PDB file of C-alpha atoms in Angstrom:
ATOM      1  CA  UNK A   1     -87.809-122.404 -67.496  1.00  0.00           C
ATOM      2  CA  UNK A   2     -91.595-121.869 -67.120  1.00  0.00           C
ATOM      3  CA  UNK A   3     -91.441-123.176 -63.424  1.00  0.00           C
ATOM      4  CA  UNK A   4     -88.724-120.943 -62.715  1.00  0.00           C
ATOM      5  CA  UNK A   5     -89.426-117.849 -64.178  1.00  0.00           C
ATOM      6  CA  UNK A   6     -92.865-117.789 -62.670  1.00  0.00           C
ATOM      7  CA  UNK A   7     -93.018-119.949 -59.902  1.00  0.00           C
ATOM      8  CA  UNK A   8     -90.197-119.640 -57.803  1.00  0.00           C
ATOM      9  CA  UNK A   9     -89.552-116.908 -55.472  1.00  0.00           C
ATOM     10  CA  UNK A  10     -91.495-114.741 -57.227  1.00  0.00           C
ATOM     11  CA  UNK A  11     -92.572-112.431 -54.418  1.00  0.00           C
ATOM     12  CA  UNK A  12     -88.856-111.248 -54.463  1.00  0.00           C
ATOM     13  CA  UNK A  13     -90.608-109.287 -57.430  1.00  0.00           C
ATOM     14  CA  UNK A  14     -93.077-106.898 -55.220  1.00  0.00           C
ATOM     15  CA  UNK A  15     -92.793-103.410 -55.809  1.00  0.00           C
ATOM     16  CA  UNK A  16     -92.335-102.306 -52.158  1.00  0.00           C
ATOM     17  CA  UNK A  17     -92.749 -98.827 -53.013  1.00  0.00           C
ATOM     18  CA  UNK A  18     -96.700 -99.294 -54.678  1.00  0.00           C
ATOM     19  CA  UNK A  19     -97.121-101.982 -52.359  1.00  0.00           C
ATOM     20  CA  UNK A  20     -97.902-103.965 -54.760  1.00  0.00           C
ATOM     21  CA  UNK A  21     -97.781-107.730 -54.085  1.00  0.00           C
ATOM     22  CA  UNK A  22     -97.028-110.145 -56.804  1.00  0.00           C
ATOM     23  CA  UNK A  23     -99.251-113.289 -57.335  1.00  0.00           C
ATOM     24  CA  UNK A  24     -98.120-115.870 -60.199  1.00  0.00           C
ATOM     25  CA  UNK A  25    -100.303-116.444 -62.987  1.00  0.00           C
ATOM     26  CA  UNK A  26    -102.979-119.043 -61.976  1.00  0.00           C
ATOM     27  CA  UNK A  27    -103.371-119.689 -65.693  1.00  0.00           C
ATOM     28  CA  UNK A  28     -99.876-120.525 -66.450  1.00  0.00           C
ATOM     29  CA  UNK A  29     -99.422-123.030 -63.319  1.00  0.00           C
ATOM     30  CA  UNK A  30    -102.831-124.526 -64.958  1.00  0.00           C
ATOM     31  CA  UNK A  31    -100.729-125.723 -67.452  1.00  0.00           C
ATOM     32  CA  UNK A  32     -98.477-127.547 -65.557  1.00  0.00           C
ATOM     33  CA  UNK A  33     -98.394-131.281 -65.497  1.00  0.00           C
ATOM     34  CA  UNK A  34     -98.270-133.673 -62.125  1.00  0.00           C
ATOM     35  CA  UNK A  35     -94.470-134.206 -62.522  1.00  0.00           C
ATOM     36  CA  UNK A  36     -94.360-130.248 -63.104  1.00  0.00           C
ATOM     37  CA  UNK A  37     -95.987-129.906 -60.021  1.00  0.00           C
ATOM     38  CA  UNK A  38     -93.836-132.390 -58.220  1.00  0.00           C
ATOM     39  CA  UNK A  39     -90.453-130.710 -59.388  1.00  0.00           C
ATOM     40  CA  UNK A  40     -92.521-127.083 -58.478  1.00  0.00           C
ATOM     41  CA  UNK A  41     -92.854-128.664 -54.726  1.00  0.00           C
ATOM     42  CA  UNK A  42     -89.456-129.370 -54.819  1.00  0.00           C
ATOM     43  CA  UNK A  43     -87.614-126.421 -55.228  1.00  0.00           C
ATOM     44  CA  UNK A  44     -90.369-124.199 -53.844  1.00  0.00           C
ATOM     45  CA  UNK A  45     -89.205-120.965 -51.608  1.00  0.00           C
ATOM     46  CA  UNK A  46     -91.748-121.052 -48.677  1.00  0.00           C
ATOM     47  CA  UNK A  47     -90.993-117.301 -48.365  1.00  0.00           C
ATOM     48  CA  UNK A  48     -93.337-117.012 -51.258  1.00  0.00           C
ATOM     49  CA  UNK A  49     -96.210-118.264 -49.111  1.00  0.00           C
ATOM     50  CA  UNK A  50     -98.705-121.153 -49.495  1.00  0.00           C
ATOM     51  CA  UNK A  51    -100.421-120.038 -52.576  1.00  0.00           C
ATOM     52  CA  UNK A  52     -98.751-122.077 -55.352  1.00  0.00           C
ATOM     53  CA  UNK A  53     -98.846-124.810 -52.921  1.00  0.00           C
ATOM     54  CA  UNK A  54    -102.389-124.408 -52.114  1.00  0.00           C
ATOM     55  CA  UNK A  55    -103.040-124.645 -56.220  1.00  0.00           C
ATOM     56  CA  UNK A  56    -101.191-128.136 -56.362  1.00  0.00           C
ATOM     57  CA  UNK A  57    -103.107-129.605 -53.613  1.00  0.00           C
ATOM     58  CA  UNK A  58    -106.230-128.482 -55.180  1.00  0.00           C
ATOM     59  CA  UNK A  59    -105.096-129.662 -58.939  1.00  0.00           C
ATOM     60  CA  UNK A  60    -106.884-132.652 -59.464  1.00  0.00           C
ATOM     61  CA  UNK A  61    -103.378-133.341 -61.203  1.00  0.00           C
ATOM     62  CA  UNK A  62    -101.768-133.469 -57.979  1.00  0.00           C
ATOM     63  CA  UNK A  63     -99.403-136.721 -57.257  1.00  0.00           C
ATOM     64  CA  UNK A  64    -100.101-137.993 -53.647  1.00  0.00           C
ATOM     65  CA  UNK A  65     -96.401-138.424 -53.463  1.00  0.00           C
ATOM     66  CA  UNK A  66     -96.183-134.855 -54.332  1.00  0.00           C
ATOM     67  CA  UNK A  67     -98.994-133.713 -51.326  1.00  0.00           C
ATOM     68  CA  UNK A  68     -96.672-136.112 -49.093  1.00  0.00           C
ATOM     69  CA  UNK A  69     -93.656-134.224 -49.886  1.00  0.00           C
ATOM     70  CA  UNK A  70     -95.715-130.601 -49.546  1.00  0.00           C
ATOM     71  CA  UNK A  71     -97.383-131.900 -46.104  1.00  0.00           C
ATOM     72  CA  UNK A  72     -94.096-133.229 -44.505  1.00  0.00           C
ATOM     73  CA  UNK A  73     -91.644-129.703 -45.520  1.00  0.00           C
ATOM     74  CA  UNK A  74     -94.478-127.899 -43.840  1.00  0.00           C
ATOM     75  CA  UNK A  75     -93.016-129.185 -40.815  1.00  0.00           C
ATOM     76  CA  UNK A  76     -96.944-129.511 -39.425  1.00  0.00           C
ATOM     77  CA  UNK A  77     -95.340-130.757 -36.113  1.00  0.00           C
ATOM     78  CA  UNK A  78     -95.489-126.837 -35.422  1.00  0.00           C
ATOM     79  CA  UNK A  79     -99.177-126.720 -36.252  1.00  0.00           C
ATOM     80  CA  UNK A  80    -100.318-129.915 -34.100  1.00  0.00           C
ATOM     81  CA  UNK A  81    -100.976-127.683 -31.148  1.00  0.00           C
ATOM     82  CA  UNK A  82    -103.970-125.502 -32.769  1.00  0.00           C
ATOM     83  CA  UNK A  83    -107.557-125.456 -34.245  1.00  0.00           C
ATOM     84  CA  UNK A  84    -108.919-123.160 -36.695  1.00  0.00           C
ATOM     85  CA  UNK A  85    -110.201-121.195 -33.855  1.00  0.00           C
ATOM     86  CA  UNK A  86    -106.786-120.604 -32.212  1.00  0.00           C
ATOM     87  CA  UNK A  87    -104.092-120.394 -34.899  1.00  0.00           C
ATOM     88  CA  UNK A  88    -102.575-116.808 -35.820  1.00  0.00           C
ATOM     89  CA  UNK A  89    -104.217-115.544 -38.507  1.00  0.00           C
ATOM     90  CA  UNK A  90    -100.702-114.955 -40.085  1.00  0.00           C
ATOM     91  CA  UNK A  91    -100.305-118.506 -39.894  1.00  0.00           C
ATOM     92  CA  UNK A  92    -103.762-119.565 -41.086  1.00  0.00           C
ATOM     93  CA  UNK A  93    -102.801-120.357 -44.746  1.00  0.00           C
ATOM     94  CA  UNK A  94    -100.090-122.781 -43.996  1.00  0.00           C
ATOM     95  CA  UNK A  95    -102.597-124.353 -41.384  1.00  0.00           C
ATOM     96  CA  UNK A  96    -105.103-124.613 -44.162  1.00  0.00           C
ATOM     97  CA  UNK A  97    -102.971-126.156 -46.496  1.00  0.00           C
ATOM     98  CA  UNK A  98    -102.304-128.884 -44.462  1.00  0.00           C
ATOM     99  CA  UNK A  99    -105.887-129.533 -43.620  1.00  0.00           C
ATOM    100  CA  UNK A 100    -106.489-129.565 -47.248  1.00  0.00           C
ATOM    101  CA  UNK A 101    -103.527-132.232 -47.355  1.00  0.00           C
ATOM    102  CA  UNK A 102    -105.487-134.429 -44.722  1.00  0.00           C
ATOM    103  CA  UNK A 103    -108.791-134.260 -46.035  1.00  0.00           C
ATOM    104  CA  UNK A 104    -107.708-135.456 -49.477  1.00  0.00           C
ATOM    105  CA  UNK A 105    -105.383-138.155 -48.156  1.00  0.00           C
ATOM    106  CA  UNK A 106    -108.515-139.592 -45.841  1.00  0.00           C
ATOM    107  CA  UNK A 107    -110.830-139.300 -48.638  1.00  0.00           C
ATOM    108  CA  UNK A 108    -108.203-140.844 -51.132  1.00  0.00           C
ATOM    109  CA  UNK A 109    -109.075-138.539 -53.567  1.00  0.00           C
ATOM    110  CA  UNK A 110    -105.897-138.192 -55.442  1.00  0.00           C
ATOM    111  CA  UNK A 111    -105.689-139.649 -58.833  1.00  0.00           C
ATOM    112  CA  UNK A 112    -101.958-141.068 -59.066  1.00  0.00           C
ATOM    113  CA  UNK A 113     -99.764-142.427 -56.832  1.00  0.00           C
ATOM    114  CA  UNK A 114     -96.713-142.196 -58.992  1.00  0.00           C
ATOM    115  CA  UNK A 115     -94.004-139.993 -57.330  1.00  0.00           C
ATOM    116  CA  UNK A 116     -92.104-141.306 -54.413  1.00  0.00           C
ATOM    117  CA  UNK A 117     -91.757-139.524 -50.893  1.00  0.00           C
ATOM    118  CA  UNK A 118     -90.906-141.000 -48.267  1.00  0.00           C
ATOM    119  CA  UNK A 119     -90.936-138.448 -45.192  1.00  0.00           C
ATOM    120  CA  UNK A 120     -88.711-140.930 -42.628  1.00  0.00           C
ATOM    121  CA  UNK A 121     -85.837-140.904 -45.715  1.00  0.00           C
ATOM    122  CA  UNK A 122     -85.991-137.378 -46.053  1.00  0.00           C
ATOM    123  CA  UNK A 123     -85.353-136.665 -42.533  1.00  0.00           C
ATOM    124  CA  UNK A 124     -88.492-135.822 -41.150  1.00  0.00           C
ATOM    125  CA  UNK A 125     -90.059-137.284 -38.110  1.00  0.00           C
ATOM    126  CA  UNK A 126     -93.141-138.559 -38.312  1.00  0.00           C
ATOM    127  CA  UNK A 127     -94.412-139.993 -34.737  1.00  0.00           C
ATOM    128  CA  UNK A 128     -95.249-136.803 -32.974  1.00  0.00           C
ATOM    129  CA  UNK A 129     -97.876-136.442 -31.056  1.00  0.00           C
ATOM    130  CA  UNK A 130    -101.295-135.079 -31.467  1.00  0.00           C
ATOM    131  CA  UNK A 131    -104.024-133.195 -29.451  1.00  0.00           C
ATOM    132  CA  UNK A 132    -106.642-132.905 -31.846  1.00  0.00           C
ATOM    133  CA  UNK A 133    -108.401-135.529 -34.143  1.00  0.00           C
ATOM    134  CA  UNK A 134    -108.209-132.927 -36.839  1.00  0.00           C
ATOM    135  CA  UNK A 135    -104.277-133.855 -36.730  1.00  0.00           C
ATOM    136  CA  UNK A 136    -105.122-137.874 -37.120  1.00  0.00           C
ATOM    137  CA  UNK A 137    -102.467-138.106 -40.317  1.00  0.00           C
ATOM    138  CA  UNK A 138    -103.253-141.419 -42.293  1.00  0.00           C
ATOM    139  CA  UNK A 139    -100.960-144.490 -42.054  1.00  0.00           C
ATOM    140  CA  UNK A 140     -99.869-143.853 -46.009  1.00  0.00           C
ATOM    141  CA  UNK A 141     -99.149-139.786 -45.794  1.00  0.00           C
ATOM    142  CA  UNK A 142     -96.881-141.231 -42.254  1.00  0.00           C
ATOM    143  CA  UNK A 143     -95.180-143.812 -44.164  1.00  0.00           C
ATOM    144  CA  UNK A 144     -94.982-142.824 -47.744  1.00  0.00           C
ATOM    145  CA  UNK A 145     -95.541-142.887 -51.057  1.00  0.00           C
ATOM    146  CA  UNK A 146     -93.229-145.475 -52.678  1.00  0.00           C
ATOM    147  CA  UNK A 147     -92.836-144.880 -56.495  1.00  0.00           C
ATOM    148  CA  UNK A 148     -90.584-142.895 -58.548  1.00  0.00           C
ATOM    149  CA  UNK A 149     -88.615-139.913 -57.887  1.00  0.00           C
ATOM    150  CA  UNK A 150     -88.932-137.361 -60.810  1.00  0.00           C
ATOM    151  CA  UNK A 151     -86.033-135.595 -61.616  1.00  0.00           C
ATOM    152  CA  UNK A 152     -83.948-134.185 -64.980  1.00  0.00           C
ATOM    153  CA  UNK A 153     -86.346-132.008 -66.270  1.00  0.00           C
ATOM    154  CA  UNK A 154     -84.359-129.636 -67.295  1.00  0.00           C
ATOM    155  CA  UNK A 155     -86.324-126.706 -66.745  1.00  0.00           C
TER     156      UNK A 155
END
């Protein structure tokens, strides 16, 4: 219930008329463990933005089955075509995430390889083409992370 009642689609909570923009509790998700974060990915609403996402990519709890299965429902096919210098600046989060996803992935710098995702199962396509070394996607986020798929929690 934790997940849910803070996690997911909470922007549907903003207070339009303050303008007031609701962020989830940074403290709270802290608490979450890597099959937390897994299940979080999962059911995520992307109309909430990258910032939850962005906070399990930089967890150094974060499952690289679980950055697979954030990197490939980015769809980053649609973000292949730009640098940092010429992507909208309303689409500059997303962009970052996905360079964040990248970066760890080439450095191997994730802990656990426990959660399974594999993007060519899933439906995704993973072959397209790229322009720009800064798109070079390593062999293993392309292919997969072969372990077990969470599920059941429950919460």
């Amino acid at each position: 219930m934790l997940i849910k009642k803070h996690f997911f689609e909470f922007s549907f909570n903003d207070d339009i008329d303050n303008d007031e923009e609701t962020i989830p509790d940074f403290e709270k998700f802290k608490s979450l463990n890597s099959a937390e974060q897994y299940y979080l990915a999962d059911i995520y609403n992307w109309d909430d933005g990258p910032i939850v996402l962005q906070w399990i990519i930089d967890s150094p709890k974060c499952d690289k089955g679980t950055a697979c299965k954030i990197f490939w429902s980015a769809e980053p096919d649609y973000y292949y075509d730009f640098t940092a210098e010429t992507i909208d600046e309303y689409e500059k989060d997303v962009w970052n995430l996905l360079q964040s996803i990248l970066k760890r992935f080439k450095a191997n710098d994730f802990a656990k390889s426990r959660f399974k995702f594999i993007p060519t199962e899933e439906g995704y396509k993973t072959d397209w083409p790229t322009k720009y070394d800064i798109w070079e996607i390593p062999a293993e986020l392309k292919s997969g992370i072969n372990g077990k798929k969470p599920f059941g929690f429950g919460l």
